[in-house]
mmCIF file of C-alpha atoms in Angstrom:
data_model
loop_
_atom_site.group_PDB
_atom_site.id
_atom_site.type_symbol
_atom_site.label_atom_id
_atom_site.label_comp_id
_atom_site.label_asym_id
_atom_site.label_seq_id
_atom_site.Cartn_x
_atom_site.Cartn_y
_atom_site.Cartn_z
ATOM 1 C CA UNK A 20 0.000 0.000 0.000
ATOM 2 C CA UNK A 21 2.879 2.254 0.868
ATOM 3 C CA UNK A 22 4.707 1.371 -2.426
ATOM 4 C CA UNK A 23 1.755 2.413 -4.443
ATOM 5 C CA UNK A 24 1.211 5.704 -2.484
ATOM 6 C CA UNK A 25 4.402 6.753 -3.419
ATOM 7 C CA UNK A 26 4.646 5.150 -6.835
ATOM 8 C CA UNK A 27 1.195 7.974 -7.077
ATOM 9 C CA UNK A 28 2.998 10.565 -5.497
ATOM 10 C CA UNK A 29 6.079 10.217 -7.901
ATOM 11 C CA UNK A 30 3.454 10.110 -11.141
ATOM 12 C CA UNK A 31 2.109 12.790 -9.672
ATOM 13 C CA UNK A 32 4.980 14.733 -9.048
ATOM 14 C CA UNK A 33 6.147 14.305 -12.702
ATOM 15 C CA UNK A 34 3.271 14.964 -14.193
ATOM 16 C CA UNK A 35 3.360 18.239 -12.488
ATOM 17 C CA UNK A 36 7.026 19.215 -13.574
ATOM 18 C CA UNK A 37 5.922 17.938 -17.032
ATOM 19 C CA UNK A 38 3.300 20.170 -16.696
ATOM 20 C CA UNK A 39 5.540 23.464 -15.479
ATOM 21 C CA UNK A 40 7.933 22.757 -17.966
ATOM 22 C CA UNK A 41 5.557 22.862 -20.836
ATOM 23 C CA UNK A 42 3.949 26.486 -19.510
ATOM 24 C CA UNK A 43 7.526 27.953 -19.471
ATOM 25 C CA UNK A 44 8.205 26.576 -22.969
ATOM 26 C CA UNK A 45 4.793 28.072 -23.977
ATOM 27 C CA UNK A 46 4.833 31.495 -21.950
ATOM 28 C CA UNK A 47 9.009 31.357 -23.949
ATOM 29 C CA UNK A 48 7.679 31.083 -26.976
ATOM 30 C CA UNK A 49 4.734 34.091 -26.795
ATOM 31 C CA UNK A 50 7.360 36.069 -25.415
ATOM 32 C CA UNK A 51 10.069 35.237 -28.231
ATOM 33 C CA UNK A 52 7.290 36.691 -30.818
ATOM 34 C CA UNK A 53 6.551 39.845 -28.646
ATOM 35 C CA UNK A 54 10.299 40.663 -28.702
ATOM 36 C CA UNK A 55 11.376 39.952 -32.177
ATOM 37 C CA UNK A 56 8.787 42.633 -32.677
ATOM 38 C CA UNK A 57 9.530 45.116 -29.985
ATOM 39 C CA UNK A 58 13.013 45.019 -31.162
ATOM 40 C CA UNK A 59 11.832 45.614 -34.848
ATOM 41 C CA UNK A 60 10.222 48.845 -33.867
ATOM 42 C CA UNK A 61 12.851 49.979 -31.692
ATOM 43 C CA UNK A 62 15.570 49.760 -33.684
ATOM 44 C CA UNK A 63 13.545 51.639 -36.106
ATOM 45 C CA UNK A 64 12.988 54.329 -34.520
ATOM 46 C CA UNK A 65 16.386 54.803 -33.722
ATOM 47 C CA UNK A 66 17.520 54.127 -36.971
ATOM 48 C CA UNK A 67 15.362 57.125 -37.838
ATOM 49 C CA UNK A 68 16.520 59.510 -35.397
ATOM 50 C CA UNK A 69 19.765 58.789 -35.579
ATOM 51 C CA UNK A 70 22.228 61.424 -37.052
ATOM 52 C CA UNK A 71 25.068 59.781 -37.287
ATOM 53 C CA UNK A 72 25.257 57.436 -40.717
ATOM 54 C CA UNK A 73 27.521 54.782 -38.833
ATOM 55 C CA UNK A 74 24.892 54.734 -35.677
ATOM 56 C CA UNK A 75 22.012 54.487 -38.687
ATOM 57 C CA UNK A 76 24.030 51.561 -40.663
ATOM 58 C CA UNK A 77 24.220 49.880 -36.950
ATOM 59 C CA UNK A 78 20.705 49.771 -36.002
ATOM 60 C CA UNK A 79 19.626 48.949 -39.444
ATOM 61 C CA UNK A 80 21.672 46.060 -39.104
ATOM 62 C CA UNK A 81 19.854 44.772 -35.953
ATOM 63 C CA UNK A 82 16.599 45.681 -37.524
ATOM 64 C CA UNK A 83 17.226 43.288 -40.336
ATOM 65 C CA UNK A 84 18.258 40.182 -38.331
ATOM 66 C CA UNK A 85 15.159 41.103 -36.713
ATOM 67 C CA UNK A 86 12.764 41.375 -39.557
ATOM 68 C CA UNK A 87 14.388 37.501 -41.163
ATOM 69 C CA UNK A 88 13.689 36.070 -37.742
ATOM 70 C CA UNK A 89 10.030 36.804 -37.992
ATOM 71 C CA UNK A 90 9.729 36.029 -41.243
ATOM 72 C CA UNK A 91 11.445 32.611 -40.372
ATOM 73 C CA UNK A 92 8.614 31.873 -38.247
ATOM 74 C CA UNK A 93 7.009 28.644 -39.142
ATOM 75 C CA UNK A 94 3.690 30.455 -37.715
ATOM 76 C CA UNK A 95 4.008 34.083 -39.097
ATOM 77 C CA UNK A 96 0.603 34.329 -40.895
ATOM 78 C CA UNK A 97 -0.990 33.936 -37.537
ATOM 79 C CA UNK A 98 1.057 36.541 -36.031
ATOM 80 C CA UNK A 99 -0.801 39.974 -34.943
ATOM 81 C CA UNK A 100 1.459 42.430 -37.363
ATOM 82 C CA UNK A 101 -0.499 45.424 -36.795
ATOM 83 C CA UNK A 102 1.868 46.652 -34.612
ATOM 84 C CA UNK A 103 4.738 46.628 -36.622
ATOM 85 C CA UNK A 104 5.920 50.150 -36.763
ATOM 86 C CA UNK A 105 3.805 51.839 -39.760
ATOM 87 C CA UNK A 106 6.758 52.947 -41.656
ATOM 88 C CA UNK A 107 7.509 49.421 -42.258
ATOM 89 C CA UNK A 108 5.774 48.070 -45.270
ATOM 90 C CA UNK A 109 4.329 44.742 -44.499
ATOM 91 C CA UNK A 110 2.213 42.162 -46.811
ATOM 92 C CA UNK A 111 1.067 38.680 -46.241
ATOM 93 C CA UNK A 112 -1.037 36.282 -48.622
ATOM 94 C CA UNK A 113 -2.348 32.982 -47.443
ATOM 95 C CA UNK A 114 -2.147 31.061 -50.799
ATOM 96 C CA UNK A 115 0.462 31.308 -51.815
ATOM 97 C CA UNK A 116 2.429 31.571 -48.081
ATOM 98 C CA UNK A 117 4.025 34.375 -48.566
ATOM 99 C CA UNK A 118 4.978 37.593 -47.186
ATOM 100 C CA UNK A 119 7.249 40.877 -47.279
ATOM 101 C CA UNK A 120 8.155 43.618 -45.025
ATOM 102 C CA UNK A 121 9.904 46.852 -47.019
ATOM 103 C CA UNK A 122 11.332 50.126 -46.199
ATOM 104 C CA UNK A 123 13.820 52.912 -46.510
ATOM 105 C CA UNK A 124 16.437 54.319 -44.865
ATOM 106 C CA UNK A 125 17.269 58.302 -45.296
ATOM 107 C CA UNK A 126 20.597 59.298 -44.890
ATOM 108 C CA UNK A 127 20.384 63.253 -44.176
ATOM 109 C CA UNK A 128 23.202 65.423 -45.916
ATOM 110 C CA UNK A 129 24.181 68.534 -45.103
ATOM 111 C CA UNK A 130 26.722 69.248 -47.773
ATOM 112 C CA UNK A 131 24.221 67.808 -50.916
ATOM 113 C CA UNK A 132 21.358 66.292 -51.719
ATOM 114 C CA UNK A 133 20.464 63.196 -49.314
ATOM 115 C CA UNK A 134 20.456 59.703 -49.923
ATOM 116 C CA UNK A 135 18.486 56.997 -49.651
ATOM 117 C CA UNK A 136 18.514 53.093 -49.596
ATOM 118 C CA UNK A 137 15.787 50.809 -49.789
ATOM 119 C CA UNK A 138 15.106 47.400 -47.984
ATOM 120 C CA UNK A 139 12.619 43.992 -48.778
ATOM 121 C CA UNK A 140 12.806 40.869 -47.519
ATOM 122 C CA UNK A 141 10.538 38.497 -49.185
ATOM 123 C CA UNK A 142 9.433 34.896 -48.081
ATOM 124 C CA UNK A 143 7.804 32.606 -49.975
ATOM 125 C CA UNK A 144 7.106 28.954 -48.931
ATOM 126 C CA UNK A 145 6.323 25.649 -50.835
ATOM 127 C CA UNK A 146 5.886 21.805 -49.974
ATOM 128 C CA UNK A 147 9.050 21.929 -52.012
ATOM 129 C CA UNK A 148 10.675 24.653 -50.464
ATOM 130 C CA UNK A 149 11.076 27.576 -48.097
ATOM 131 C CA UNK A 150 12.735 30.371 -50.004
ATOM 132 C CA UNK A 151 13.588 34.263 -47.859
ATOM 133 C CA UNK A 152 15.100 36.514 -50.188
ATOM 134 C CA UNK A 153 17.115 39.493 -48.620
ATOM 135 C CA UNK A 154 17.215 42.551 -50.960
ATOM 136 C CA UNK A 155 18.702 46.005 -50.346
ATOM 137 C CA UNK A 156 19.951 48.619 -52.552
ATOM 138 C CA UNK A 157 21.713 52.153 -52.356
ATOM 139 C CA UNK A 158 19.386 54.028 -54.222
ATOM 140 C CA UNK A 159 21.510 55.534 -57.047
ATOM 141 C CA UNK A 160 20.026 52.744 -59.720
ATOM 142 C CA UNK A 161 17.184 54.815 -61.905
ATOM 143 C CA UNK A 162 14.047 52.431 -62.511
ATOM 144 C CA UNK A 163 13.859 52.469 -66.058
ATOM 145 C CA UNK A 164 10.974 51.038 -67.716
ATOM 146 C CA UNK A 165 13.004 49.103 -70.385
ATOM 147 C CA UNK A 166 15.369 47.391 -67.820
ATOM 148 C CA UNK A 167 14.878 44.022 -65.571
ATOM 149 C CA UNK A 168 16.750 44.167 -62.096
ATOM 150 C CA UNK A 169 17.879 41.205 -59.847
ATOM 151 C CA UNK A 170 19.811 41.052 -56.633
ATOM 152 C CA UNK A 171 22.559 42.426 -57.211
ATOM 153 C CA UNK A 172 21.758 45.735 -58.836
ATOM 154 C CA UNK A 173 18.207 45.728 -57.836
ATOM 155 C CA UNK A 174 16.957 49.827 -58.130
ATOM 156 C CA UNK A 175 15.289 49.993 -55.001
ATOM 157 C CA UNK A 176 11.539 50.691 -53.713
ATOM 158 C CA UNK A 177 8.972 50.667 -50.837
ATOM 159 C CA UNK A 178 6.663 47.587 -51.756
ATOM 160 C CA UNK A 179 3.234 47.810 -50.419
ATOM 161 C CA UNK A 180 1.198 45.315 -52.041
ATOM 162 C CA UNK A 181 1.443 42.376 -54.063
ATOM 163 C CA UNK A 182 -0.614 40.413 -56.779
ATOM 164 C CA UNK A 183 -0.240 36.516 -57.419
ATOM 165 C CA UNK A 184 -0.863 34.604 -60.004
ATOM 166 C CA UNK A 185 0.528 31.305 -62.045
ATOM 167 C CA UNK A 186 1.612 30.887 -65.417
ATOM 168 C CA UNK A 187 2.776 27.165 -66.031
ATOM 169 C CA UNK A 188 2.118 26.250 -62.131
ATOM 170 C CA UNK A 189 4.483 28.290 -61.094
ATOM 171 C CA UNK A 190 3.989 31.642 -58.833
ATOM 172 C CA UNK A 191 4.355 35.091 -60.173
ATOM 173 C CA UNK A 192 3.682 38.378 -58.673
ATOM 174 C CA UNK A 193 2.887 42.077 -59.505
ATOM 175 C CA UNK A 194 4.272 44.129 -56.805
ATOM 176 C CA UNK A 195 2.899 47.874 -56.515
ATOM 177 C CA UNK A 196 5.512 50.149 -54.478
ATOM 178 C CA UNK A 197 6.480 54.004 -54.161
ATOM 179 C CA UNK A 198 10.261 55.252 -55.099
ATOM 180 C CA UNK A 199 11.263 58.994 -54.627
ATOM 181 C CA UNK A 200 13.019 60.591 -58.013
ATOM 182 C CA UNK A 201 15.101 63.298 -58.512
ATOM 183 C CA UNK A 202 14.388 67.290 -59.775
ATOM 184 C CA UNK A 203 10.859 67.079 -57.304
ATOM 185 C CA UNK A 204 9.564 63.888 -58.682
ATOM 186 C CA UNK A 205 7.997 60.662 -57.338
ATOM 187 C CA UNK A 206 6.706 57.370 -59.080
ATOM 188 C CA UNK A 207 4.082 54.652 -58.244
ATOM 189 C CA UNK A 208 5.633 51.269 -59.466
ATOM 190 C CA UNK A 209 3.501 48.375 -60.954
ATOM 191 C CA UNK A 210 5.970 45.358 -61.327
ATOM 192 C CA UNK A 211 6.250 42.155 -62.297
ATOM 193 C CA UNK A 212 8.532 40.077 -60.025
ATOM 194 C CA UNK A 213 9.456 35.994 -60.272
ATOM 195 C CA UNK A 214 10.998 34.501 -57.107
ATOM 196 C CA UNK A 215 14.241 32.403 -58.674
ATOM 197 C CA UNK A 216 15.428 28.988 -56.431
ATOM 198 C CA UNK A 217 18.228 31.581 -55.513
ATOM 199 C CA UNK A 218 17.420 35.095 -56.651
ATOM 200 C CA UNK A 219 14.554 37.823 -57.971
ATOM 201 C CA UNK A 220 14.003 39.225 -61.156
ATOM 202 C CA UNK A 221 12.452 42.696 -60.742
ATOM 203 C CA UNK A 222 10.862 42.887 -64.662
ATOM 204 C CA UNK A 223 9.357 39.826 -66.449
ATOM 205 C CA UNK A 224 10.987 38.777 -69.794
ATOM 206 C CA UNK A 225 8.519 40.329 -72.976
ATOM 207 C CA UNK A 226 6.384 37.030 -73.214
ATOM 208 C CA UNK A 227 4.633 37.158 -70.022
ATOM 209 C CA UNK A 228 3.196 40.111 -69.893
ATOM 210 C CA UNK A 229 1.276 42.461 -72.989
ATOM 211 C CA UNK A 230 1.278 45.890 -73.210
ATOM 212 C CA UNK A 231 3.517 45.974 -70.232
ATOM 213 C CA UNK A 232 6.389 44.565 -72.168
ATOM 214 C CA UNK A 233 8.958 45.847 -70.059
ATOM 215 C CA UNK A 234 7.700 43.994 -67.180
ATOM 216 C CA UNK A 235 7.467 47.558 -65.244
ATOM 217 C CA UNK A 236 5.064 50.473 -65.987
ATOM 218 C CA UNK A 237 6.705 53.847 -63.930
ATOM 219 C CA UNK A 238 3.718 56.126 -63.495
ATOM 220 C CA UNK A 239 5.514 59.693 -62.896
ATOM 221 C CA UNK A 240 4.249 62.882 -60.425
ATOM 222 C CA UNK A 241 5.434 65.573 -58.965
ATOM 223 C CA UNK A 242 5.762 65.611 -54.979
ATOM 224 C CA UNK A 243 2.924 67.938 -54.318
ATOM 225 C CA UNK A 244 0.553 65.363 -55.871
ATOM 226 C CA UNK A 245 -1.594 62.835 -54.483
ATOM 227 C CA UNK A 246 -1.835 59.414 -56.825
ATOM 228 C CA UNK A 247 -3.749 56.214 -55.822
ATOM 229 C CA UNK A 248 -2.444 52.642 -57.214
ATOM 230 C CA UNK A 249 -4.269 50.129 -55.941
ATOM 231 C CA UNK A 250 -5.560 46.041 -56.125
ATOM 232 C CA UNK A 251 -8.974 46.025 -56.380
ATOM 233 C CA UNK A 252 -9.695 42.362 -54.916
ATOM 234 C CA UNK A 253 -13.555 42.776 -56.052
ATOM 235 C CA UNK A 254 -12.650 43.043 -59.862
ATOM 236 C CA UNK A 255 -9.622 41.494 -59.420
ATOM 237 C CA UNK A 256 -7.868 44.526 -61.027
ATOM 238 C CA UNK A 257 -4.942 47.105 -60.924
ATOM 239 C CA UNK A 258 -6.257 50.610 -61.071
ATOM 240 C CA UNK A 259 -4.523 53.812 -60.746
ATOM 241 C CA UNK A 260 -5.005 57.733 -61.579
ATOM 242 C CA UNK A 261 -4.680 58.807 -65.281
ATOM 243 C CA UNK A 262 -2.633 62.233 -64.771
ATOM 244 C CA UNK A 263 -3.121 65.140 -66.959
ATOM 245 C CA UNK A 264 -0.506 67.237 -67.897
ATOM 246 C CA UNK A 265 -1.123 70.836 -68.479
ATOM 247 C CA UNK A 266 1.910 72.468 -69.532
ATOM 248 C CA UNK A 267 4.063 72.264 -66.398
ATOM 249 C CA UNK A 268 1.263 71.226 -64.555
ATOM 250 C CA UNK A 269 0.450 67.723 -63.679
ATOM 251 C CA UNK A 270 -2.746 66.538 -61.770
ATOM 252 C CA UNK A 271 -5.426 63.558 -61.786
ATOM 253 C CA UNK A 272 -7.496 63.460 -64.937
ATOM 254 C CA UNK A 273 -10.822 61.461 -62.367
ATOM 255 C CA UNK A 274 -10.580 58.706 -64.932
ATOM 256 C CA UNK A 275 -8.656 55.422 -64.533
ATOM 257 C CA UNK A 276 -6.152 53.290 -66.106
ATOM 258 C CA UNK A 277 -5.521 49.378 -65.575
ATOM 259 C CA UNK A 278 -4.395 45.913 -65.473
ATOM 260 C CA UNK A 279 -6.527 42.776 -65.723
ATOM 261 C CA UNK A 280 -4.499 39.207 -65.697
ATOM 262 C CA UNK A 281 -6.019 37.441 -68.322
ATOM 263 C CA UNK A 282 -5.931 33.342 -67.380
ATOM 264 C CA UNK A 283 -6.796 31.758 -70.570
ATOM 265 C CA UNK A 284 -3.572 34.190 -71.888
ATOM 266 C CA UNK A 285 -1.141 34.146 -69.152
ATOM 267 C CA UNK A 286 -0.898 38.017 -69.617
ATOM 268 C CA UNK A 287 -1.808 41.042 -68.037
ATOM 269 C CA UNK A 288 -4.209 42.948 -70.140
ATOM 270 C CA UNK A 289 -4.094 47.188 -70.041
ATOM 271 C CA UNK A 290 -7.792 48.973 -69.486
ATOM 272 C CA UNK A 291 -7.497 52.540 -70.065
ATOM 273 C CA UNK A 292 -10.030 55.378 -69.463
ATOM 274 C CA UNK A 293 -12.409 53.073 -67.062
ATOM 275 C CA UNK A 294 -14.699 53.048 -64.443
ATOM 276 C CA UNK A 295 -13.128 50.063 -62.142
ATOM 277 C CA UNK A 296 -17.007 48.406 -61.744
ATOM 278 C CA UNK A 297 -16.336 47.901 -65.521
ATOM 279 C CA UNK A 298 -13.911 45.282 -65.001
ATOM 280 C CA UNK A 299 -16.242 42.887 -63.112
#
């Protein structure tokens, strides 16, 4: 009788420590995601207050590490991102499971004009694989229209949303972002992009796309101007503001140009002049 008393005391004893042990893994592992986020938005803000270029590089640095380990996260689409600090660009899609946080970095000069670089790190994740892509540039590439960028001398932009779609079972995307040009001038970017086994082309080849044949359409406007580029999910549709130029002037024109991808083609098809319930 004794024996089994304290054969139950032992069971329960471990039981109990099993127990413990499991809360302090779980109570871990909600803190882990709390801090990897708290130390994204910290180290952004004092990447943007800092002054000093070699203090800005620093953080930056931190801020990166940061934003991979999140995106590492076998459970980052049920992560609460909303409070990831808003001047970080962040997108997630379910299908396919994939995700991006983008930003810049301005580098203040006092002697000249001041520069910037630009940051995305994109993940995208298969049965087959698990693919993060870490891209950053300085800022001095110009987007041109006529050009396709990778890696290594990608132009640099602030991604804030991002299309799929498939073309020979494989995922493609058209990524809308903002970049800051010279002389006064800013540009809304639609862009096709295709995630490589080890890098990204920024600018489909011709075939895949028509009347975008470039793989990038630059839509131009001076700083003082407000232009909206946007998914419509409803119609399934990229829309943005037809600007009219009036001499030196430049405003909206209230009508709409866009893009429809067109399945049975495996293109994106150009709508100008439209009302966006059209495109239903």
């Amino acid at each position: 009788m004794t024996s089994s008393k304290q054969f139950i005391s032992k069971r329960q004893i471990f039981t109990s420590w099993i127990f413990v042990v499991f809360l302090f893994v779980a109570e871990k592992g909600f803190a882990q995601k709390a801090t990897v986020i708290d130390s994204i938005n910290y180290h952004r803000q004092e990447s943007l207050n800092a002054v000093d270029s070699k203090v800005k590089d620093s953080l930056n640095l931190v801020l990166i590490e940061n934003v991979k380990s999140l995106l590492r996260r076998k459970d980052f689409h049920k992560i609460d991102l909303s409070k990831i600090d808003p001047s970080l660009s962040v997108k997630r899609i379910s299908k396919p499971y994939f995700g991006f946080i983008s930003w810049s970095v301005l580098y203040p000069n006092t002697e000249g004009e001041d520069s910037v670089k630009y940051h995305t790190h994109i993940l995208l994740r298969e049965k087959r694989y698990h693919r993060l892509y870490n891209v950053k540039s300085n800022g001095k590439e110009t987007p041109l229209a006529m050009k396709s960028f990778d890696i290594s001398n990608w132009y640099g932009a602030i991604y804030y949303d991002a299309v799929p779609y498939k073309i020979k079972g494989d995922w493609h995307f058209m990524f809308l972002g903002w970049r800051e040009l010279e002389d006064y001038r800013q540009a809304k970017i639609i862009e096709s992009v295709s995630l490589k086994a080890d890098s990204v082309v920024f600018g489909e080849p011709k075939s895949l796309l028509k009347l975008i044949p470039r793989g990038r359409e630059l839509i131009e406007y001076p700083k003082n101007v407000r232009l909206s580029l946007k998914y419509d999910a409803e119609t399934e549709s990229i829309y943005y503001d037809d600007m009219l130029k009036v001499g030196a002037s430049v405003s909206p024109s209230f009508s709409f140009n866009g893009y429809k991808f067109d399945k049975k083609q495996n293109m994106w098809i150009q709508h100008e002049d439209i009302d966006i319930k059209a495109l239903e």
